[in-house]
XYZ file of C-alpha atoms in Angstrom:
702
model
C -64.227 139.646 -14.864
C -68.001 140.112 -14.782
C -67.586 143.180 -12.586
C -65.018 144.610 -15.001
C -67.219 143.867 -18.010
C -70.345 145.453 -16.530
C -68.364 148.439 -15.291
C -67.182 148.967 -18.864
C -70.774 148.753 -20.138
C -71.955 151.331 -17.604
C -69.049 153.668 -18.419
C -69.761 153.367 -22.147
C -73.419 154.233 -21.551
C -72.430 157.183 -19.358
C -70.052 158.616 -21.946
C -72.581 158.166 -24.764
C -75.385 159.862 -22.811
C -73.022 162.673 -21.831
C -72.203 163.300 -25.498
C -75.920 163.403 -26.360
C -76.721 165.693 -23.443
C -73.868 168.179 -23.814
C -73.536 168.517 -27.592
C -75.249 171.641 -28.902
C -74.876 173.469 -32.187
C -72.805 170.762 -33.878
C -73.531 167.459 -35.531
C -72.770 164.189 -33.779
C -72.345 160.672 -35.072
C -75.254 158.236 -34.951
C -72.985 155.707 -33.232
C -73.442 157.607 -29.958
C -77.183 156.853 -30.000
C -76.399 153.232 -30.761
C -73.999 152.878 -27.819
C -76.264 154.729 -25.372
C -79.241 152.536 -26.250
C -77.505 149.145 -26.350
C -75.592 149.651 -23.102
C -78.712 150.925 -21.321
C -80.690 147.912 -22.520
C -77.968 145.558 -21.314
C -77.890 147.097 -17.833
C -81.683 147.195 -17.595
C -82.083 143.554 -18.624
C -79.228 142.180 -16.522
C -79.983 144.029 -13.285
C -83.418 145.678 -13.210
C -85.365 142.930 -14.985
C -83.608 140.213 -13.022
C -84.373 141.989 -9.751
C -88.056 142.362 -10.697
C -88.311 138.698 -11.679
C -86.736 137.397 -8.467
C -87.812 139.929 -5.828
C -91.045 141.499 -7.055
C -92.674 138.707 -9.061
C -90.891 135.750 -7.463
C -90.905 133.542 -10.539
C -90.858 129.837 -9.724
C -89.849 127.109 -12.174
C -91.312 124.393 -9.938
C -94.853 125.559 -10.826
C -96.630 124.285 -13.890
C -97.560 126.827 -16.527
C -100.892 126.929 -18.394
C -99.140 125.472 -21.448
C -98.189 122.387 -19.454
C -101.474 122.003 -17.545
C -103.813 122.540 -20.488
C -101.725 121.347 -23.437
C -104.382 120.915 -26.127
C -102.244 121.139 -29.249
C -104.147 124.222 -30.435
C -103.888 127.263 -28.144
C -102.056 125.871 -25.098
C -98.784 124.504 -26.465
C -95.475 124.362 -24.500
C -93.073 126.118 -26.848
C -89.300 126.380 -26.959
C -88.321 129.754 -25.509
C -86.412 130.714 -28.664
C -89.419 130.091 -30.874
C -91.718 131.810 -28.367
C -89.437 134.838 -28.191
C -89.674 135.071 -31.968
C -93.453 134.793 -31.868
C -93.833 137.330 -29.067
C -91.462 139.881 -30.571
C -93.017 139.580 -34.012
C -96.497 139.962 -32.520
C -95.732 143.132 -30.536
C -93.464 144.835 -33.099
C -95.745 146.400 -35.682
C -95.994 149.815 -37.285
C -95.397 151.762 -34.070
C -91.620 151.341 -33.605
C -91.046 152.210 -37.264
C -93.509 155.065 -37.774
C -93.763 156.806 -34.389
C -90.075 157.721 -33.962
C -89.916 158.990 -37.556
C -92.822 161.371 -36.986
C -91.398 162.428 -33.618
C -88.095 163.354 -35.296
C -89.851 166.674 -35.951
C -89.090 167.476 -32.294
C -85.370 166.590 -32.616
C -83.477 163.393 -31.946
C -82.803 163.907 -28.215
C -86.378 163.864 -26.783
C -87.247 160.781 -28.801
C -84.068 158.957 -27.809
C -84.603 159.661 -24.117
C -88.210 158.466 -24.161
C -87.540 155.388 -26.289
C -84.745 154.108 -24.044
C -85.965 155.216 -20.602
C -89.578 154.439 -21.428
C -88.737 150.905 -22.534
C -86.396 150.059 -19.644
C -88.524 151.522 -16.850
C -92.090 151.275 -18.187
C -92.759 149.368 -21.406
C -90.675 146.275 -20.685
C -91.919 146.242 -17.079
C -95.543 146.332 -18.243
C -94.969 143.523 -20.739
C -93.132 141.272 -18.287
C -95.485 141.783 -15.337
C -98.624 141.379 -17.474
C -97.204 138.177 -18.956
C -96.393 136.888 -15.467
C -99.892 137.655 -14.174
C -101.518 135.895 -17.116
C -99.284 132.835 -16.736
C -100.302 132.652 -13.072
C -104.002 132.902 -14.103
C -104.317 130.156 -16.709
C -103.519 132.488 -19.601
C -106.466 134.832 -18.947
C -106.929 137.869 -21.190
C -106.293 141.437 -20.033
C -109.994 142.302 -19.758
C -110.837 139.138 -17.854
C -107.976 139.656 -15.382
C -109.118 143.241 -14.809
C -112.633 141.986 -14.057
C -111.294 139.316 -11.672
C -108.843 141.535 -9.789
C -110.385 145.029 -9.859
C -114.102 144.232 -9.717
C -117.225 144.183 -11.886
C -117.398 147.954 -12.476
C -113.776 148.595 -13.356
C -113.585 145.203 -15.051
C -116.575 145.918 -17.286
C -115.134 149.309 -18.225
C -111.804 147.646 -18.966
C -113.383 144.964 -21.186
C -115.326 147.538 -23.224
C -112.311 149.845 -23.553
C -109.912 147.034 -24.448
C -112.184 145.532 -27.116
C -112.894 148.934 -28.715
C -109.244 149.966 -28.684
C -108.145 146.587 -30.026
C -110.416 146.892 -33.088
C -109.043 150.381 -33.824
C -105.432 149.256 -33.450
C -105.844 146.168 -35.635
C -107.590 148.106 -38.396
C -104.892 150.804 -38.378
C -102.107 148.219 -38.542
C -103.874 146.357 -41.338
C -104.258 149.616 -43.289
C -100.506 150.189 -43.123
C -99.945 146.678 -44.514
C -102.386 147.249 -47.371
C -100.803 150.583 -48.251
C -97.339 149.000 -48.218
C -98.282 146.045 -50.433
C -100.586 147.778 -52.914
C -98.728 147.910 -56.222
C -95.705 146.054 -54.807
C -95.269 142.602 -56.400
C -91.970 142.130 -54.565
C -93.551 142.641 -51.150
C -96.709 140.677 -51.964
C -94.790 137.648 -53.270
C -92.279 137.598 -50.396
C -94.948 137.863 -47.727
C -97.203 135.304 -49.414
C -94.330 132.816 -49.400
C -93.890 133.142 -45.629
C -97.187 131.266 -45.130
C -96.183 127.927 -46.765
C -92.696 128.263 -45.288
C -94.211 128.675 -41.825
C -96.509 125.667 -42.335
C -93.477 123.588 -43.320
C -91.569 124.764 -40.250
C -94.501 124.009 -37.972
C -94.946 120.455 -39.283
C -91.176 119.857 -39.309
C -90.727 120.962 -35.691
C -93.862 119.271 -34.367
C -94.081 116.054 -36.430
C -91.035 115.346 -38.582
C -88.174 116.405 -36.278
C -89.640 117.330 -32.876
C -87.454 119.619 -30.806
C -84.942 120.364 -33.584
C -85.222 124.150 -33.310
C -81.818 124.956 -34.828
C -82.402 122.667 -37.780
C -85.855 124.155 -38.391
C -84.427 127.661 -38.083
C -81.837 126.993 -40.769
C -84.464 125.603 -43.142
C -86.792 128.529 -42.535
C -84.032 131.125 -42.802
C -82.755 129.778 -46.127
C -86.265 129.599 -47.595
C -87.070 133.109 -46.352
C -84.013 134.597 -48.035
C -84.941 132.716 -51.213
C -88.420 134.271 -51.012
C -86.970 137.765 -50.596
C -84.586 137.325 -53.545
C -87.344 135.675 -55.548
C -89.628 138.617 -54.863
C -87.141 140.955 -56.505
C -86.983 138.622 -59.525
C -90.791 138.397 -59.678
C -91.059 142.185 -59.737
C -88.843 142.280 -62.849
C -90.793 139.672 -64.868
C -93.834 141.447 -66.358
C -96.210 138.475 -66.311
C -95.376 137.533 -62.701
C -95.304 141.156 -61.601
C -98.844 141.614 -62.921
C -100.014 138.505 -61.075
C -98.663 139.769 -57.747
C -99.666 143.405 -58.214
C -102.927 143.467 -56.293
C -105.540 146.162 -55.790
C -106.046 147.463 -52.231
C -109.530 145.932 -51.946
C -108.173 142.534 -52.995
C -105.483 142.808 -50.329
C -108.146 143.627 -47.724
C -110.048 140.392 -48.432
C -106.868 138.331 -48.498
C -105.692 139.895 -45.252
C -109.041 139.223 -43.573
C -108.970 135.599 -44.734
C -105.421 135.154 -43.473
C -106.329 136.752 -40.126
C -109.206 134.318 -39.659
C -107.055 131.334 -40.647
C -104.225 132.310 -38.295
C -106.748 132.696 -35.481
C -108.375 129.256 -35.733
C -105.615 126.798 -36.767
C -103.327 125.364 -34.054
C -100.821 127.944 -32.911
C -97.860 125.624 -33.591
C -98.870 125.134 -37.222
C -98.918 128.697 -38.583
C -98.829 131.577 -36.116
C -95.795 130.680 -33.992
C -93.511 129.483 -36.830
C -94.485 132.391 -39.087
C -93.785 134.927 -36.343
C -90.516 133.160 -35.530
C -89.630 133.261 -39.221
C -90.485 136.954 -39.414
C -88.214 137.623 -36.459
C -85.270 136.375 -38.549
C -85.984 139.147 -41.021
C -86.793 141.802 -38.434
C -83.836 141.267 -36.137
C -81.526 140.520 -39.072
C -82.290 143.756 -40.913
C -82.111 145.896 -37.779
C -78.826 144.255 -36.750
C -77.420 144.815 -40.236
C -78.518 148.423 -39.969
C -76.638 148.760 -36.667
C -73.505 147.265 -38.250
C -73.910 149.643 -41.196
C -74.036 152.610 -38.819
C -70.743 151.496 -37.271
C -69.223 151.080 -40.749
C -70.614 154.220 -42.402
C -70.569 156.493 -39.301
C -73.449 158.698 -40.535
C -74.017 162.085 -38.918
C -77.266 163.102 -37.282
C -78.479 165.924 -39.523
C -81.474 166.837 -37.356
C -81.257 169.224 -34.398
C -81.002 167.734 -30.917
C -84.128 169.688 -29.951
C -85.978 171.433 -32.752
C -87.914 174.718 -32.504
C -91.133 172.746 -33.075
C -90.678 171.037 -29.689
C -91.796 174.190 -27.906
C -94.077 175.830 -30.448
C -96.205 172.772 -31.192
C -96.796 174.019 -34.734
C -94.771 171.522 -36.734
C -95.833 170.502 -40.242
C -95.664 166.755 -39.556
C -98.048 166.788 -36.584
C -99.418 169.498 -34.303
C -98.800 169.598 -30.585
C -95.968 170.420 -28.212
C -93.395 167.995 -26.846
C -95.507 167.340 -23.758
C -97.709 165.379 -24.041
C -97.612 164.537 -27.747
C -94.099 163.075 -27.945
C -95.254 160.296 -25.610
C -98.370 159.656 -27.685
C -96.564 159.731 -31.030
C -93.862 157.314 -29.822
C -95.898 154.543 -28.232
C -94.577 151.197 -29.484
C -90.857 151.255 -28.827
C -91.251 152.838 -25.395
C -94.598 151.964 -23.758
C -97.443 150.344 -25.682
C -100.771 149.051 -24.465
C -101.045 146.738 -27.468
C -98.195 144.697 -26.006
C -100.342 143.909 -22.973
C -102.872 142.238 -25.275
C -100.170 139.876 -26.557
C -98.641 139.371 -23.097
C -102.096 138.335 -21.885
C -103.087 136.600 -25.117
C -101.170 134.021 -27.121
C -97.821 134.154 -25.299
C -98.862 133.066 -21.748
C -100.506 129.969 -23.209
C -97.156 128.868 -24.669
C -94.633 129.598 -21.876
C -92.795 126.462 -20.724
C -91.203 127.847 -17.538
C -91.694 130.983 -15.483
C -88.000 131.786 -15.854
C -88.679 132.311 -19.575
C -90.934 135.290 -18.788
C -87.979 137.641 -18.348
C -86.262 137.073 -21.727
C -89.583 136.919 -23.569
C -91.471 139.759 -21.889
C -88.710 142.175 -20.914
C -86.243 141.126 -23.609
C -88.843 141.257 -26.373
C -89.739 144.839 -25.484
C -86.087 145.914 -25.412
C -85.635 144.429 -28.880
C -88.580 146.428 -30.163
C -87.198 149.557 -28.510
C -83.966 149.040 -30.418
C -86.015 148.948 -33.630
C -87.454 152.336 -32.636
C -83.958 153.771 -32.117
C -82.974 152.542 -35.579
C -86.056 154.186 -37.079
C -85.244 157.476 -35.327
C -81.691 157.344 -36.674
C -83.013 156.582 -40.182
C -85.072 159.782 -40.079
C -82.413 161.983 -38.504
C -79.526 161.092 -40.845
C -81.516 162.679 -43.670
C -81.103 166.390 -44.335
C -83.898 168.263 -42.505
C -85.084 169.829 -45.754
C -85.563 166.382 -47.291
C -87.227 165.070 -44.116
C -89.854 167.821 -44.152
C -90.375 167.551 -47.910
C -91.216 163.871 -47.465
C -93.301 164.077 -44.278
C -95.256 167.322 -44.678
C -98.790 167.064 -46.110
C -99.462 167.665 -49.799
C -101.747 170.571 -48.980
C -98.783 172.435 -47.528
C -96.145 171.387 -50.095
C -98.085 171.581 -53.321
C -97.888 169.114 -56.186
C -94.445 169.843 -57.660
C -90.838 169.683 -56.542
C -90.605 173.456 -57.004
C -93.567 174.199 -54.739
C -92.339 171.686 -52.162
C -88.846 173.200 -52.094
C -90.336 176.670 -51.662
C -92.609 175.516 -48.809
C -89.720 173.825 -47.002
C -87.577 176.938 -47.386
C -90.399 178.930 -45.794
C -90.088 176.640 -42.773
C -86.428 177.647 -42.478
C -84.769 174.594 -44.048
C -82.723 174.304 -47.216
C -83.754 172.097 -50.133
C -83.822 172.518 -53.916
C -86.072 170.966 -56.579
C -82.992 169.339 -58.099
C -82.188 167.537 -54.843
C -85.762 166.261 -54.569
C -85.650 165.032 -58.161
C -82.258 163.308 -57.725
C -83.436 161.613 -54.540
C -86.537 160.245 -56.277
C -84.493 158.953 -59.204
C -81.926 157.368 -56.868
C -84.586 155.247 -55.133
C -86.542 154.459 -58.292
C -89.602 156.580 -57.492
C -91.432 159.258 -59.468
C -91.407 161.599 -56.470
C -90.629 161.623 -52.755
C -92.675 164.753 -52.019
C -95.438 164.402 -49.405
C -94.851 160.668 -48.895
C -96.308 160.878 -45.409
C -96.909 158.077 -42.914
C -93.315 157.389 -41.884
C -92.700 154.265 -43.983
C -91.124 156.049 -46.996
C -88.878 158.050 -44.665
C -87.640 154.873 -42.972
C -86.958 153.371 -46.399
C -85.053 156.488 -47.464
C -82.967 156.498 -44.299
C -82.255 152.769 -44.432
C -81.270 152.944 -48.107
C -79.006 155.909 -47.339
C -77.210 154.054 -44.532
C -76.959 150.735 -46.390
C -75.748 152.345 -49.609
C -73.012 154.206 -47.716
C -71.906 151.026 -45.975
C -72.374 148.507 -48.805
C -72.327 149.050 -52.551
C -72.583 152.806 -52.861
C -75.403 154.700 -54.541
C -75.938 152.106 -57.270
C -77.833 149.872 -54.827
C -79.911 152.598 -53.206
C -83.062 151.809 -55.216
C -82.738 148.135 -54.260
C -82.398 148.944 -50.571
C -85.321 151.406 -50.704
C -87.762 148.876 -52.130
C -86.355 146.161 -49.887
C -87.194 148.393 -46.914
C -90.780 148.886 -48.135
C -91.209 145.099 -48.338
C -89.550 144.689 -44.940
C -91.984 147.127 -43.321
C -95.004 145.243 -44.635
C -93.588 141.961 -43.294
C -92.819 143.694 -40.022
C -96.365 144.918 -39.500
C -98.382 141.928 -40.723
C -97.339 139.737 -37.785
C -99.179 142.031 -35.363
C -102.411 141.640 -37.309
C -102.539 137.835 -37.178
C -101.507 137.586 -33.518
C -103.807 140.476 -32.573
C -106.762 138.747 -34.229
C -106.125 135.589 -32.232
C -105.871 137.639 -29.031
C -109.149 139.350 -29.918
C -110.734 135.932 -30.236
C -109.497 134.986 -26.754
C -110.857 138.220 -25.306
C -114.254 137.792 -26.930
C -114.468 134.186 -25.731
C -113.640 135.313 -22.180
C -116.262 138.071 -22.353
C -118.998 135.742 -23.621
C -118.158 132.954 -21.174
C -120.276 134.581 -18.478
C -123.420 134.700 -20.594
C -123.059 131.603 -22.811
C -121.995 128.408 -21.077
C -120.304 126.660 -24.065
C -117.876 129.601 -24.341
C -116.351 128.590 -21.020
C -114.532 125.873 -22.939
C -111.835 127.773 -24.908
C -111.366 124.816 -27.230
C -115.026 124.612 -28.340
C -114.616 124.844 -32.117
C -117.898 126.630 -32.987
C -117.025 129.273 -30.392
C -113.513 129.583 -31.812
C -114.825 130.076 -35.342
C -117.604 132.462 -34.307
C -115.410 134.733 -32.174
C -112.642 134.757 -34.788
C -115.139 135.713 -37.489
C -116.598 138.508 -35.342
C -113.172 139.992 -34.597
C -112.104 139.847 -38.253
C -115.435 141.343 -39.322
C -114.989 144.244 -36.880
C -111.539 145.383 -37.990
C -112.143 144.242 -41.569
C -115.183 146.505 -41.914
C -113.250 149.615 -40.885
C -110.316 148.573 -43.051
C -112.404 148.006 -46.184
C -114.280 151.272 -45.704
C -110.991 153.113 -45.226
C -109.472 151.628 -48.378
C -112.484 152.568 -50.514
C -113.035 156.022 -48.983
C -110.101 158.337 -48.115
C -112.249 160.040 -45.464
C -114.118 156.969 -44.206
C -113.642 153.771 -42.270
C -110.426 153.482 -40.327
C -109.210 156.782 -41.785
C -111.936 158.305 -39.643
C -110.500 156.724 -36.483
C -106.800 156.957 -37.354
C -106.237 160.102 -35.201
C -107.207 158.060 -32.120
C -104.440 155.482 -32.619
C -101.778 156.970 -30.343
C -104.089 157.967 -27.506
C -106.001 154.678 -27.619
C -102.782 152.684 -27.419
C -101.553 154.569 -24.359
C -104.940 154.372 -22.654
C -104.671 150.608 -23.028
C -101.298 150.751 -21.239
C -103.029 152.539 -18.343
C -105.459 149.622 -18.022
C -102.617 147.087 -17.982
C -100.514 149.007 -15.460
C -103.570 149.545 -13.235
C -104.070 145.787 -13.188
C -100.395 145.143 -12.377
C -100.394 147.682 -9.546
C -103.633 146.278 -8.120
C -102.318 142.723 -7.963
C -99.060 143.756 -6.291
C -100.987 145.654 -3.614
C -103.492 142.843 -3.074
C -100.596 140.434 -2.555
C -99.086 142.686 0.108
C -96.063 143.789 -1.943
C -96.340 147.471 -1.034
C -92.571 147.750 -0.835
C -92.246 147.041 -4.553
C -95.447 148.556 -5.915
C -93.595 151.603 -7.289
C -92.251 149.359 -10.058
C -95.613 149.569 -11.837
C -97.213 152.508 -9.997
C -94.677 155.084 -11.236
C -95.087 154.146 -14.926
C -98.860 154.121 -14.358
C -98.856 157.624 -12.882
C -96.772 158.915 -15.789
C -98.897 157.223 -18.432
C -102.178 158.425 -16.927
C -100.858 161.988 -16.642
C -99.585 162.069 -20.214
C -102.509 160.311 -21.864
C -105.330 162.090 -20.059
C -103.601 165.422 -20.729
C -103.410 164.551 -24.415
C -107.039 163.410 -24.392
C -108.106 166.680 -22.748
C -106.264 168.727 -25.338
C -107.626 166.683 -28.239
C -111.158 167.237 -26.960
C -111.074 170.786 -25.569
C -108.193 172.604 -27.291
C -109.240 175.719 -29.207
C -106.490 175.091 -31.789
C -108.116 173.428 -34.843
C -104.864 171.573 -35.554
C -105.049 169.930 -32.120
C -108.623 169.796 -30.853
C -111.204 167.619 -32.593
C -114.147 169.901 -31.817
C -112.180 173.021 -32.715
C -111.390 171.345 -36.029
C -115.093 170.582 -36.425
C -115.980 174.225 -35.781
C -113.458 175.408 -38.372
C -115.081 173.286 -41.075
C -118.607 174.260 -40.030
C -117.695 177.924 -40.455
C -116.055 177.164 -43.809
C -119.231 175.419 -45.019
C -121.313 178.415 -43.968
C -118.991 180.666 -45.983
C -119.000 178.341 -49.009
C -115.288 177.506 -48.714
C -113.430 174.239 -49.310
C -110.630 173.240 -46.938
C -108.192 170.371 -47.518
C -108.313 167.408 -47.563
C -111.909 167.927 -48.740
C -112.540 168.314 -52.465
C -116.294 168.830 -52.377
C -119.133 169.934 -50.131
C -119.830 166.268 -49.328
C -116.219 165.829 -48.247
C -116.552 168.848 -45.963
C -119.493 167.180 -44.234
C -117.478 163.962 -43.866
C -114.649 165.855 -42.189
C -117.148 167.455 -39.804
C -118.589 164.023 -38.995
C -115.127 162.504 -38.514
C -114.033 165.260 -36.144
C -117.230 164.832 -34.133
C -116.813 161.049 -33.913
C -113.138 161.347 -32.949
C -113.891 163.912 -30.259
C -116.703 161.856 -28.739
C -114.702 158.624 -28.835
C -111.594 160.284 -27.356
C -113.687 161.547 -24.446
C -115.472 158.210 -24.033
C -112.274 156.141 -24.036
C -110.662 158.524 -21.551
C -113.715 158.246 -19.259
C -113.674 154.438 -19.470
C -110.005 154.292 -18.536
C -110.521 156.856 -15.776
C -113.270 154.576 -14.420
C -110.852 151.622 -14.455
C -108.169 153.589 -12.592
C -110.686 154.991 -10.098
C -112.121 151.542 -9.336
C -108.594 150.178 -9.039
C -107.803 152.964 -6.556
C -110.748 151.753 -4.468
C -109.128 148.315 -4.322
C -105.767 149.897 -3.462
C -107.266 151.666 -0.434
C -108.887 148.422 0.666
C -105.616 146.524 0.267
C -103.606 149.122 2.182
C -106.057 149.105 5.101
C -106.415 145.322 5.287
C -104.323 143.531 7.946
C -103.565 140.658 5.574
C -103.072 140.330 1.797
C -106.317 140.221 -0.167
C -107.266 137.124 -2.180
C -106.450 137.184 -5.876
C -107.492 135.103 -8.884
C -104.075 133.458 -9.082
C -104.239 129.744 -9.898
C -103.235 127.436 -7.068
C -99.622 126.279 -7.511
C -99.019 122.826 -8.930
C -95.523 121.362 -9.036
C -94.146 121.342 -12.538
C -92.802 118.354 -14.442
C -89.161 119.287 -13.973
C -89.469 119.647 -10.205
C -91.496 116.442 -9.909
C -88.972 114.462 -11.939
C -86.114 115.765 -9.784
C -88.019 114.786 -6.649
C -88.739 111.317 -8.031
C -85.109 110.775 -9.066
C -83.871 111.862 -5.630
C -86.264 109.763 -3.549
C -86.714 106.792 -5.835
C -90.504 106.958 -5.416
C -93.057 108.745 -7.575
C -93.849 112.254 -6.388
C -97.390 113.477 -5.771
C -97.157 115.730 -8.828
C -95.953 112.837 -10.981
C -98.826 110.669 -9.726
C -101.273 113.485 -10.482
C -99.942 113.751 -14.029
C -100.266 110.009 -14.503
């Protein structure tokens, strides 16, 4: 029966992919994307991930994990695999799987679908699982520290610098998306604020009141979460309460920084893990409901399979051709370096058994990839004219529905001012023109699908604002977990120069490193909120490239360890994704630095504005001569940083290659930093029960 069932899954995937590949010039149903993705994920998880776990990594449940050896009730806490899956998924799934696919819809739905599914199954999920495994086998070490241990001082130092710099950029960008989503939204602010006390209750309930009662705690948390979501809608309709929860962006920045610090220093079981687990209810629930709605409503994909912009590289949403910029725009959801920070951060310190690495590492990435497919569908079920009217910049569209409709018609797509006005009214907004960033488009697509499946157009405004709140909740969980990971990385980096830092539980070190990490991303966030051309807005163009450069560091580490352990036969599992990622990302970095197209190259963009200043002209987004100088400075900084980050990662890969040559020429496997195996509690208890005498491992524990 299993053979029959899996044969049916493979046949369903084959038919769905054939429909996507062969259909040209006609619209297809979104269900085909759903079937292709889900069946591919199932096959990848059941066969490929299982093979990697057993043959390549050789997971062993008789070994203790760092959570069991170092259980300190703060960072190292053995955690139920269901709760840990929720924490891990919530931590890795941020803005990327929602925003990236929506922007990449400019290229058509087929390239994005192929990369999201194939990239996740063959690269992203592999990176996450292998990195998590390596960290579990190394006492929960951070990515930078493992690179220093396994590659060497030169490549390791370059990796630490690159990882810390990229991490600050990524956290600030993610935090900016949260602030923009919550500013002026009492519904979202109230609902998200309530998740904190709910999570504290869940943590105490599961740890103190009813230890081990995961299902019971889940029910309590789920009911309270839904009450918070419904209550947020009620709060937004009561003027006095709405005013209280309508916060200015700067206020949200300080609150977010305070929450990030708190989540980084309190015990992981008290706030971070239960809150992320709670958020996963909402994330997986909404995405699953969206999948059901697609089956019920059967929406058509309005976008082209492959758009003309895929070859020209001159699209209005972002500039650049399909290669390499599709693979930079869609990072989270396919292959994301940020995931490696979590896989070598909080998660390895909480794993109970090595067999849990596969569902958490590989399965968590597949779940995020499914979110990306849903986001792509949300963008592509909209009429192309509406999609471009929402996602094109204001400088191109103008300030009115009439000017926007005219600009979109000039692109070759049909839209009228009346349609734009009706759409805005339907979702309860003043306008939907130039609502860039991806989040409004996802909300429009989700509200369109939900309203067709449930309740008709009368509920579209509700679903739209629900989606905005959902996106903020979705993204916030990456900020708190990322801050804690940054603290771990900084502690590891300082351990070599300051002896007290070698104890990860030393409270002054915990507080100091947490404060430094929050101060780093908080500074860029605050500056970006107060200045449209400053702070993190200055570094925002580096987000995609920086994230994929981080993946190159992680995959270099994975490949190095496999070679050092003499597993040449299986090294292609990580080496092939590494080769692809390095090729794509360094090509994109080269073009961003050296391209003569001002819409692509940072320095070409700088030259364009320098010439405009000399001629006394103003170019958007600048509104004054001072703004023009800021744009010139930003382009210079972005160009220099893009080159510097690329050089740092190239140094990591080059130093790793040196180790590869050494490993290939050595007669025996090279030593690694893997922790010596210690029999785990389960194995020791089985041995004791079988023999009737205490095992060595049991005696050691006693």
